[in-house]
Short mmCIF file of C-alpha atoms and ligand atoms in Angstrom, two decimals:
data_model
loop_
_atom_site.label_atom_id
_atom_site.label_comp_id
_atom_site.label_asym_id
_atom_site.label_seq_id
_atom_site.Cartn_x
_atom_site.Cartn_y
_atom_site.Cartn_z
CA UNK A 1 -2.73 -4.21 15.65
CA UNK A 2 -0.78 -5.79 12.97
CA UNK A 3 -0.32 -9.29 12.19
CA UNK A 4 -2.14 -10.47 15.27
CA UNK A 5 -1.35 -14.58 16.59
CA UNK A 6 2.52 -14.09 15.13
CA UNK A 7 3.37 -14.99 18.61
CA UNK A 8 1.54 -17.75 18.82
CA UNK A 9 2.63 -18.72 15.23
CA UNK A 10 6.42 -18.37 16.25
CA UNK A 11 5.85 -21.28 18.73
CA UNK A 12 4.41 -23.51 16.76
CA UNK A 13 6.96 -22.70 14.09
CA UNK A 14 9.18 -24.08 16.97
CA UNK A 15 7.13 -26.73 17.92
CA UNK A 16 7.06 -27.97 14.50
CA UNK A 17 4.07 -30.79 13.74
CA UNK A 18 2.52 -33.46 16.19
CA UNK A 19 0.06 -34.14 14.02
CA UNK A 20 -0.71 -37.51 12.16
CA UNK A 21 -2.12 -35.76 8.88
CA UNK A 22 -2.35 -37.77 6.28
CA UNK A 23 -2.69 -37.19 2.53
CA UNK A 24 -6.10 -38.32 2.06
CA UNK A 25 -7.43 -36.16 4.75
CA UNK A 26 -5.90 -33.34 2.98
CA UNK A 27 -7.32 -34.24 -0.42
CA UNK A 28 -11.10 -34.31 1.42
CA UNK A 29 -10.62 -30.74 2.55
CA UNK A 30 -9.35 -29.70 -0.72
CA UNK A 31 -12.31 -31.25 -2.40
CA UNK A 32 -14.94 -30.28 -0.10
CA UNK A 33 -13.34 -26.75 0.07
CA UNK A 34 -11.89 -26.53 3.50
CA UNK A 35 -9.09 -24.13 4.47
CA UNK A 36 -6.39 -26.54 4.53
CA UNK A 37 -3.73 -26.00 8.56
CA UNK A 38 -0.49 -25.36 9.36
CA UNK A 39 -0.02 -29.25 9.94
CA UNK A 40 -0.96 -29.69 6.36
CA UNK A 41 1.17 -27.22 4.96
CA UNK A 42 4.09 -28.83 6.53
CA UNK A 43 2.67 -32.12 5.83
CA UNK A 44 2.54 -31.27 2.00
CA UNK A 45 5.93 -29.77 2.35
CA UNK A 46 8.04 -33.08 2.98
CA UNK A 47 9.97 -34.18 0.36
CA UNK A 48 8.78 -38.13 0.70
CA UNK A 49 5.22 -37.09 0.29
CA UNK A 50 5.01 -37.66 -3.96
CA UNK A 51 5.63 -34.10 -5.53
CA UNK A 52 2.84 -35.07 -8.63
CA UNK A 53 0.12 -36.18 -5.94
CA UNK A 54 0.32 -32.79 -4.30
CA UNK A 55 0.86 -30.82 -7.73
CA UNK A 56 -2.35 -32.45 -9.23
CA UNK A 57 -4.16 -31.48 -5.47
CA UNK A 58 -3.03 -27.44 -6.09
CA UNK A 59 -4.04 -27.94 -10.18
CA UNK A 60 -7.45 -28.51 -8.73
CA UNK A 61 -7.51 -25.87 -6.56
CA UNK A 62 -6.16 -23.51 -9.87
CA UNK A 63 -8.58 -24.91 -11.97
CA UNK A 64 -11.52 -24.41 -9.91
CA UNK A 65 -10.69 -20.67 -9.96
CA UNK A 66 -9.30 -20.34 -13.38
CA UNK A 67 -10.02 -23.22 -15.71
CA UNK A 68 -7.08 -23.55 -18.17
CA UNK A 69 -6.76 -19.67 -18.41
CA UNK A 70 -3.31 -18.49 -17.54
CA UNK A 71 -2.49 -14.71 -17.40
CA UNK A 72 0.70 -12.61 -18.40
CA UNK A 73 1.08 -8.96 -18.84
CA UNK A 74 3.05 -6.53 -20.93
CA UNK A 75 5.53 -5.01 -18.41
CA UNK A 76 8.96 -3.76 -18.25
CA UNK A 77 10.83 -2.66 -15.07
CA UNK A 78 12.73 0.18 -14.22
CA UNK A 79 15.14 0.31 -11.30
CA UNK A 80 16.04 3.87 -10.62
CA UNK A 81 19.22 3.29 -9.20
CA UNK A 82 21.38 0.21 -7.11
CA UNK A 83 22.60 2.40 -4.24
CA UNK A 84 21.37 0.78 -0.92
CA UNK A 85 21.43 1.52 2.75
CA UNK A 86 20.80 -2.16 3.36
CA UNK A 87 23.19 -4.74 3.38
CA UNK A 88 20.77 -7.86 2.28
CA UNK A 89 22.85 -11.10 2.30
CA UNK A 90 20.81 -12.81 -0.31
CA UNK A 91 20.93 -9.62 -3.21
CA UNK A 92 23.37 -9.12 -6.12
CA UNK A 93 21.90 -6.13 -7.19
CA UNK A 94 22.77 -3.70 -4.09
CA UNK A 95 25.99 -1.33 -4.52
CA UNK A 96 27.54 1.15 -1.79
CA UNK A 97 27.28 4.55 -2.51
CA UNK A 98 31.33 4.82 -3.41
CA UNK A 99 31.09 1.48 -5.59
CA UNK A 100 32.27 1.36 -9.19
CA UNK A 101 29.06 -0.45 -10.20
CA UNK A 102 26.59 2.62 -8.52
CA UNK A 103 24.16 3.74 -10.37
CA UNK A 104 21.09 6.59 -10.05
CA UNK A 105 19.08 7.06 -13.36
CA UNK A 106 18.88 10.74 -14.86
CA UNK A 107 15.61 12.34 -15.51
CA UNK A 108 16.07 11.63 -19.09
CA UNK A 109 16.73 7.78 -18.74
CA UNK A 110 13.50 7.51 -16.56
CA UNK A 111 11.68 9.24 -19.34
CA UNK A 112 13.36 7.33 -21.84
CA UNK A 113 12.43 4.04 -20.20
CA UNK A 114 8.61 5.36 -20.57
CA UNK A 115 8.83 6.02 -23.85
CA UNK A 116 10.31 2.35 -24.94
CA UNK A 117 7.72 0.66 -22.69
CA UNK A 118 4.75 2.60 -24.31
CA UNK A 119 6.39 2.24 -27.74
CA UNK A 120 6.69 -1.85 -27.22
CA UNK A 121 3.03 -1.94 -25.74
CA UNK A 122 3.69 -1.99 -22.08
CA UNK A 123 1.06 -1.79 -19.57
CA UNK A 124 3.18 -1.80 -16.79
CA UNK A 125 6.11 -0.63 -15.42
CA UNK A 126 7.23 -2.12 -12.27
CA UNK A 127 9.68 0.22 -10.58
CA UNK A 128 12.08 -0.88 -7.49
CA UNK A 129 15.43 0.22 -6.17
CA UNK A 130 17.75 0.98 -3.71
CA UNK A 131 17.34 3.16 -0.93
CA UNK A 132 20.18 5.45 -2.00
CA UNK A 133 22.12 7.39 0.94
CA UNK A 134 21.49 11.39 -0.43
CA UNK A 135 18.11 10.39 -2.18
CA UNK A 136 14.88 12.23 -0.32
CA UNK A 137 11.83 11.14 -0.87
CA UNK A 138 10.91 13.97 -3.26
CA UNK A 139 13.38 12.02 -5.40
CA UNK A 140 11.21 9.13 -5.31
CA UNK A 141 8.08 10.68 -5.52
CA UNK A 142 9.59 12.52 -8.70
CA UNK A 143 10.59 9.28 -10.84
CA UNK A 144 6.72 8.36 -10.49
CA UNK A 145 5.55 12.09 -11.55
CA UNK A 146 7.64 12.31 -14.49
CA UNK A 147 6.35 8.85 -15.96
CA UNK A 148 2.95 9.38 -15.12
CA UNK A 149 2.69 12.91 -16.37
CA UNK A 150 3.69 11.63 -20.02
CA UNK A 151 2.64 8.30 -19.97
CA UNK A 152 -0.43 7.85 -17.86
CA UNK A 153 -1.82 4.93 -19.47
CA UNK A 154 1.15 3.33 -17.70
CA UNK A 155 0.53 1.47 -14.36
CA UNK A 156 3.10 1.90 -12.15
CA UNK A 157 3.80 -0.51 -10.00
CA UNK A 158 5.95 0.92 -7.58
CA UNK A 159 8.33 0.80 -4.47
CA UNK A 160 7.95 -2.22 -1.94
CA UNK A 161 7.11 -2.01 1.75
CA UNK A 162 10.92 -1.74 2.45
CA UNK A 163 11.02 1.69 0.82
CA UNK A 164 7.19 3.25 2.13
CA UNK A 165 9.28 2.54 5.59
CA UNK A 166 11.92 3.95 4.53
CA UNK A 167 10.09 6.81 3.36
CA UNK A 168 8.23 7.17 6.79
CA UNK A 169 11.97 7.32 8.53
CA UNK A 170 13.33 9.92 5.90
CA UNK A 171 9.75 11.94 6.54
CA UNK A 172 8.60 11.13 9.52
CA UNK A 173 5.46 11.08 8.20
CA UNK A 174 2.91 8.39 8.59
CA UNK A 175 2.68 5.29 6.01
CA UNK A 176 -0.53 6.33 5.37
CA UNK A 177 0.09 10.44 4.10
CA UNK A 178 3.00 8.78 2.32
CA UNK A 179 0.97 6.21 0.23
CA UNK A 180 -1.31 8.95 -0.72
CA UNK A 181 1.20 11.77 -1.53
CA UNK A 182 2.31 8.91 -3.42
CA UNK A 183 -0.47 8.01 -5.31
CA UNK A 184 -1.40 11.22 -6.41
CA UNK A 185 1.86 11.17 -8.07
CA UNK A 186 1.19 8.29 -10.15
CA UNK A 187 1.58 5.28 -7.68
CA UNK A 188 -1.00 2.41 -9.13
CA UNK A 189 -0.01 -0.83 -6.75
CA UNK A 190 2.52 -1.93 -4.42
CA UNK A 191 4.80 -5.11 -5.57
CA UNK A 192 5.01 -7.68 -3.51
CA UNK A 193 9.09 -7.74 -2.66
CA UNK A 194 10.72 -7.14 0.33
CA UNK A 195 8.75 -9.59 2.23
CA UNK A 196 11.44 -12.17 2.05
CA UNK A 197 10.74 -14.87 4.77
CA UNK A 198 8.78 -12.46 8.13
CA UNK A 199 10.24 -14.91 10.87
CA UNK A 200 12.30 -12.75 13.04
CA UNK A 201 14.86 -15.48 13.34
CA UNK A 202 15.21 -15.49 9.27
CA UNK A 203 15.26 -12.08 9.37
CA UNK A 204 18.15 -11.48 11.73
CA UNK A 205 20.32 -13.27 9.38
CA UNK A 206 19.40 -12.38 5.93
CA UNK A 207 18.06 -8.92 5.68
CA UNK A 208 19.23 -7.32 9.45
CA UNK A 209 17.69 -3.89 9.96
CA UNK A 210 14.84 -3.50 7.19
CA UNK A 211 11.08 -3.62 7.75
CA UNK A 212 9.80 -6.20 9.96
CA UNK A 213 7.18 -8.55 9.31
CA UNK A 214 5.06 -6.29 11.46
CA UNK A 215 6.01 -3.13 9.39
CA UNK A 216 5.87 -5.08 6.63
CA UNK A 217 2.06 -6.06 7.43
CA UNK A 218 0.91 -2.60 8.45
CA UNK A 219 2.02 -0.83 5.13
CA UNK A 220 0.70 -3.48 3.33
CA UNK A 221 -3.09 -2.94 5.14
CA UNK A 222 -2.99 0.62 4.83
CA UNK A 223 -2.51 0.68 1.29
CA UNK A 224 -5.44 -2.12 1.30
CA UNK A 225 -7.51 0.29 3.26
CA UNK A 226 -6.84 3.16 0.79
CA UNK A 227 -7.99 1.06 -1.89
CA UNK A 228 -4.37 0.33 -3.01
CA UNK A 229 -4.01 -3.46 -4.49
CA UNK A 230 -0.42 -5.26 -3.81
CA UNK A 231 1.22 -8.24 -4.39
CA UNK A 232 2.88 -10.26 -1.80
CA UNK A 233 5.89 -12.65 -1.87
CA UNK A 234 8.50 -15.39 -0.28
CA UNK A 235 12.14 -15.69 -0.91
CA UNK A 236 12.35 -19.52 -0.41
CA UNK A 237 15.44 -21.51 -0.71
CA UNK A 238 18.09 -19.89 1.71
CA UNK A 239 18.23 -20.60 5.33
CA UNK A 240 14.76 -21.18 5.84
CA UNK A 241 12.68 -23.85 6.38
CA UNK A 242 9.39 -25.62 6.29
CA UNK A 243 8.30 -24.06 9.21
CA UNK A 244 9.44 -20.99 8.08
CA UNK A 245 7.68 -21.26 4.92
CA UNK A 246 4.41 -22.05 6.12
CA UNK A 247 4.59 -19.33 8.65
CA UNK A 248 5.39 -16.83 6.06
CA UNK A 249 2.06 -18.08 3.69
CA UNK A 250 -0.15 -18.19 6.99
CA UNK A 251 0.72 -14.93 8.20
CA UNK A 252 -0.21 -13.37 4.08
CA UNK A 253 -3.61 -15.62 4.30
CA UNK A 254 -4.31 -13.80 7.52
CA UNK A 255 -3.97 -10.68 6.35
CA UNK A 256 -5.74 -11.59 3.06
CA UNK A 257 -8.93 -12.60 5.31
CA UNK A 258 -9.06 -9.27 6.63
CA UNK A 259 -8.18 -6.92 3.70
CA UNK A 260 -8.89 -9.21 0.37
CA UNK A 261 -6.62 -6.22 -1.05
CA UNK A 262 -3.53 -9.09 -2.14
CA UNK A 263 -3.92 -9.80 -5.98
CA UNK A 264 -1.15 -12.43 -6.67
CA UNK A 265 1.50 -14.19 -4.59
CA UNK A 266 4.57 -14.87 -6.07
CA UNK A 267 7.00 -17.45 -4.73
CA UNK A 268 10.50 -16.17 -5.12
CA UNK A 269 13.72 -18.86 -5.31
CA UNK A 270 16.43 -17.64 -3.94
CA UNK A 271 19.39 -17.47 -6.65
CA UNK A 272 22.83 -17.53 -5.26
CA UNK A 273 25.48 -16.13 -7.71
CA UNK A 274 26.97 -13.00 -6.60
CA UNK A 275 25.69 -12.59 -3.31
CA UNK A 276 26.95 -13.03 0.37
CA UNK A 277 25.18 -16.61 0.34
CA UNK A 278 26.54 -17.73 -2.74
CA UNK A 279 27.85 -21.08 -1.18
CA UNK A 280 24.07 -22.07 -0.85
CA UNK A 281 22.74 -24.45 -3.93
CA UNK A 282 20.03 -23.22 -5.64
CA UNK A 283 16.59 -24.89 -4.84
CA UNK A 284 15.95 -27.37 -7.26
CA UNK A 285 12.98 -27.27 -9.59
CA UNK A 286 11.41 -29.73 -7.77
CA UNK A 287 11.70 -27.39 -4.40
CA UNK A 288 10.09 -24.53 -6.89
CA UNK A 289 6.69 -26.48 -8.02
CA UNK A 290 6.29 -28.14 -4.45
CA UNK A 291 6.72 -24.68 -2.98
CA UNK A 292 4.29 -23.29 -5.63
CA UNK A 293 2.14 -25.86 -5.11
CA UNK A 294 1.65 -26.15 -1.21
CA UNK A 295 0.91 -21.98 -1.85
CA UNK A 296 -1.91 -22.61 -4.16
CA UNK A 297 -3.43 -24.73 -1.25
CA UNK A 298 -2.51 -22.74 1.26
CA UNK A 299 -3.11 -19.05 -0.09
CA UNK A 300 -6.76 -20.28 -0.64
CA UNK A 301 -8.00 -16.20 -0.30
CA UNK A 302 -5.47 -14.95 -2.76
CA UNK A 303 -6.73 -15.21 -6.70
CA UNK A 304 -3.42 -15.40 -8.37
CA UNK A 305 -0.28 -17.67 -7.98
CA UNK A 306 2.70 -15.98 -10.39
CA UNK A 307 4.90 -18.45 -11.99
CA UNK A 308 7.44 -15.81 -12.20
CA UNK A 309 9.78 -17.25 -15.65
CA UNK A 310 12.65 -14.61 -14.82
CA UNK A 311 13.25 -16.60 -11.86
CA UNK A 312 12.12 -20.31 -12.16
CA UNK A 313 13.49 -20.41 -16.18
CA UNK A 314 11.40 -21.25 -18.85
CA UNK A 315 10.68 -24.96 -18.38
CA UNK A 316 9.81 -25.07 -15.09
CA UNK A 317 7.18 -21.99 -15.31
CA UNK A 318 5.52 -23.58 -17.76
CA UNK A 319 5.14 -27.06 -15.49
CA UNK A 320 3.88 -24.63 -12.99
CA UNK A 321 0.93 -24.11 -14.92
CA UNK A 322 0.00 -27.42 -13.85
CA UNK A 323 1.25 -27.25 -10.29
CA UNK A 324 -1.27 -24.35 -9.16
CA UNK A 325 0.19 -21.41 -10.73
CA UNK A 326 -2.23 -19.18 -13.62
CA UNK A 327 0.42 -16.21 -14.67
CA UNK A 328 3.61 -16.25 -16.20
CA UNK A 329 3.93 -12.45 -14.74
CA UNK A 330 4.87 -10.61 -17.99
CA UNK A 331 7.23 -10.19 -21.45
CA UNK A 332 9.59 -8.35 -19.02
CA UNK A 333 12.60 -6.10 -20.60
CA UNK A 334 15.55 -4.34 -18.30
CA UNK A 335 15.05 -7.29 -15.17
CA UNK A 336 18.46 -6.58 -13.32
CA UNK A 337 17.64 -8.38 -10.04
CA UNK A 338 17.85 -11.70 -10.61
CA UNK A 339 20.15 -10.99 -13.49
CA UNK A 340 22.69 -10.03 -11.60
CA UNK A 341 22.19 -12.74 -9.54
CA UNK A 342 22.76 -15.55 -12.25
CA UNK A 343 19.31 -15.71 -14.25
CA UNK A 344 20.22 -17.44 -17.28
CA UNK A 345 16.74 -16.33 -18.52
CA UNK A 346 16.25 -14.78 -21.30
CA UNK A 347 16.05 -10.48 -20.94
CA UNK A 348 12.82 -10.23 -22.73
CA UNK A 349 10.06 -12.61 -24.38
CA UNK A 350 8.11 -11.26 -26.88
CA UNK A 351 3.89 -11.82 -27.16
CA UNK A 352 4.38 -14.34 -29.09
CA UNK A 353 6.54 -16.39 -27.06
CA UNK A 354 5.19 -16.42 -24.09
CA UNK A 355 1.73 -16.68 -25.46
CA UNK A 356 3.11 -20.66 -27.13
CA UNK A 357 4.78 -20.99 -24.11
CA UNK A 358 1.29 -21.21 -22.26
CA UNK A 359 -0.38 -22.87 -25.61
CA UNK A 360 2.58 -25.54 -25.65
CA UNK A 361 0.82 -26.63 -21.77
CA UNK A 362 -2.51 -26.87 -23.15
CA UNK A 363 -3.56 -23.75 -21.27
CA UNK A 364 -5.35 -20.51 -23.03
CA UNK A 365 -3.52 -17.57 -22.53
CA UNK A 366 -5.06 -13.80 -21.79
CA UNK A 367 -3.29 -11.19 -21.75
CA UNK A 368 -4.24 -8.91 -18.08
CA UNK A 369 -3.00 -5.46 -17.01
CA UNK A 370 -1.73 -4.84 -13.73
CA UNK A 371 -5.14 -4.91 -11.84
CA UNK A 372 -6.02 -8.71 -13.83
CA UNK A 373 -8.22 -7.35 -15.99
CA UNK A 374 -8.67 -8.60 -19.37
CA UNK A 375 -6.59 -6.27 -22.00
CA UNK A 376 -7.93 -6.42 -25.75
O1 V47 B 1 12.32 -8.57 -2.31
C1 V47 B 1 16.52 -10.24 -4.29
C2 V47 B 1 14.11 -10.99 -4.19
C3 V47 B 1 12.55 -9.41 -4.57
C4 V47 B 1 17.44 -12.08 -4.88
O2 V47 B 1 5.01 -7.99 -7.15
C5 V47 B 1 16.07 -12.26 -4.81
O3 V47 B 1 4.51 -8.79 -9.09
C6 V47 B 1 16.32 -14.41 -5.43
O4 V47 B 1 9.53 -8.72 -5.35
N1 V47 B 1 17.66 -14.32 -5.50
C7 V47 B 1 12.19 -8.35 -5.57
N2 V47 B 1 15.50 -13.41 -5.09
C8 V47 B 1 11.40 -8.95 -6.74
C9 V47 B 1 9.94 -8.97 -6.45
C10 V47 B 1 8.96 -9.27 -7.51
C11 V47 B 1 9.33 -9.95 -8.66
C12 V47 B 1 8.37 -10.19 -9.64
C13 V47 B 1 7.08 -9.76 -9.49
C14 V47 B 1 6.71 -9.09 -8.33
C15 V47 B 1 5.33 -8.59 -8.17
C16 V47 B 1 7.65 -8.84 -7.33
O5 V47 B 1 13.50 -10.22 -5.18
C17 V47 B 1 13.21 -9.01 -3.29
C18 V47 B 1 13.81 -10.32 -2.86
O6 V47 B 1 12.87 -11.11 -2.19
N3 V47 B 1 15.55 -11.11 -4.44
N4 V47 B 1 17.72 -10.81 -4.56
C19 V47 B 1 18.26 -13.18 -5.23
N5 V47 B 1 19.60 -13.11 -5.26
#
């Protein structure tokens, strides 16, 4: 049964913490290896417990695992088209099917897109959209086939847990058939989106409708059990909070402890501009290496933390080298996501840069492909 204890999980998230942790207990089970509680994640969490005590506590953690290496790829992403069922308060990037600003990729785009990314050295392609209205899910299955037929040296990193379900309700088929049609079409590894924040009460109010946590969960095992690797995330920053957010990294860890199939986790601040919530702030950089942070301790099961630059800028990724984070994600080109919703970063970085970016920390960087294996 998926995501077993979320129940149980749900009350403490309403309990909140009784407990009288304090930081030097937590730095003994860090040292001595211990799997750290939900008391401590919320402990680690409060803002008046110093940000640098508990950033040097997750650079131990990251440096036990991965010395001073940090990782990026070579990646680009494609998004097929902006069209969306879903209504997500939180995303810029959405259009109805009648708006001006619709969009659905011709054959010849997607093809075109394959031929840039292996002309500029790409990897990876990391391919997400919108669940468009008159789309089937040949249509999806297609945009895979006609990059990996010509380009099959390119992973493809493709379609979140929000669109396998959706495929499963335009199919009827089970998750399972459809991760497999999927991957013989090309399909390398799941992203991580689309996981938001998984408590219901979140939920309700930000993305009404989509996959469940428990959906969520059970497409993210299956692919696990076909041999499928995925990334997970958490869209921090909103409406949630602490309790929220250490639900959220629990419930991955638990899942993590049964599958091991989760490469990286990728922390994801919300950005505001252009969305229904755009009268929230956006979290602070201080918010973004504490939440990075507290994941590195938590997340003890999952190898990578992503510093993901698109979304934190280029300062603050590179201070989350120090704060338990090891990848920069990639060189990215064609991000529209967090573009659209008021990502002053830059649209691409070249090897070079990002490469000094990780020198300039006093880290070594290596380049990965999609599966963190060492490229060259
Ligand atoms: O699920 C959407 C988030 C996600 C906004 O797997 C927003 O390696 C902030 O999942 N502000 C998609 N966040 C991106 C994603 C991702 C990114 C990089 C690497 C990987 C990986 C995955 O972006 C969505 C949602 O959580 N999102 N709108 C917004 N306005």
């Amino acid at each position: 049964m998926p995501n077993v204890g979320a129940r149980e999980k749900v009350e403490r998230v309403q309990l909140g913490s009784k407990s009288g942790t304090t930081f030097q207990e937590i730095r003994a089970k860090v040292e001595a290896g211990e799997r750290l509680s939900f008391d401590d994640g919320l402990y680690l969490l409060r803002r008046d417990v110093p940000l640098h005590d508990v950033g040097a506590l997750a650079h131990l953690a990251r440096e036990r695992r991965h010395g001073r290496v940090a990782y990026y790829n070579i990646n680009t992403h494609l998004n097929p088209t902006n069209v969306c069922v879903y209504r997500c308060t939180f995303c810029a990037f959405r259009a109805d099917l009648r708006d001006a600003k619709g969009y659905v990729m011709s054959d010849q785009e997607i093809i075109a897109r394959g031929e840039e990314a292996v002309r500029t050295g790409c990897t990876e392609m990391h391919i997400v959209g919108g669940l468009h209205h008159q789309k089937g899910f040949d249509w999806y299955v297609r945009v895979l086939q006609l990059l990996h037929e010509r380009f099959p040296s390119l992973h493809l990193k493709a379609w979140t847990a929000v669109e396998i379900n959706w495929f499963e309700h335009l199919t009827k088929r089970p998750v399972r058939a459809i991760l497999e049609e999927l991957r013989q079409a090309g399909l390398g590894s799941l992203p991580g989106g689309g996981a938001e924040i998984f408590h219901a009460d979140v939920r309700r109010q930000i993305c009404e409708h989509k996959a469940d946590a428990v959906k969520w969960f059970e497409i993210h095992r299956t692919a696990h059990e076909l041999g499928i690797r995925s990334n997970c995330t958490m869209l921090y920053g909103h409406i949630e909070n602490d309790y929220h957010r250490v639900d959220h990294l629990l419930r991955l860890r638990e899942l993590q402890d049964e599958t091991g199939g989760f490469q990286a986790f990728v922390p994801l601040a919300f950005h505001p501009d252009n969305t229904r919530l755009s009268h929230l702030p956006k979290a602070s950089a201080l918010t973004d290496l504490r939440v990075l942070a507290v994941s590195r301790l938590l997340l003890d099961n999952i190898p990578h933390i992503k510093a993901y630059w698109i979304m934190l800028g280029i300062g603050t990724a590179q201070a989350a080298l120090g704060y338990g984070a090891d990848d920069l994600d990639g060189t990215v080109r064609h991000e529209l996501i967090y573009h659209d919703a008021g990502a002053t970063t830059p649209e691409v970085l070249s090897v070079d840069d990002i490469r000094r970016l990780i020198v300039d920390v006093g880290c070594e960087p290596v380049e990965r492909d999609t599966l963190y294996r060492r490229v060259g």
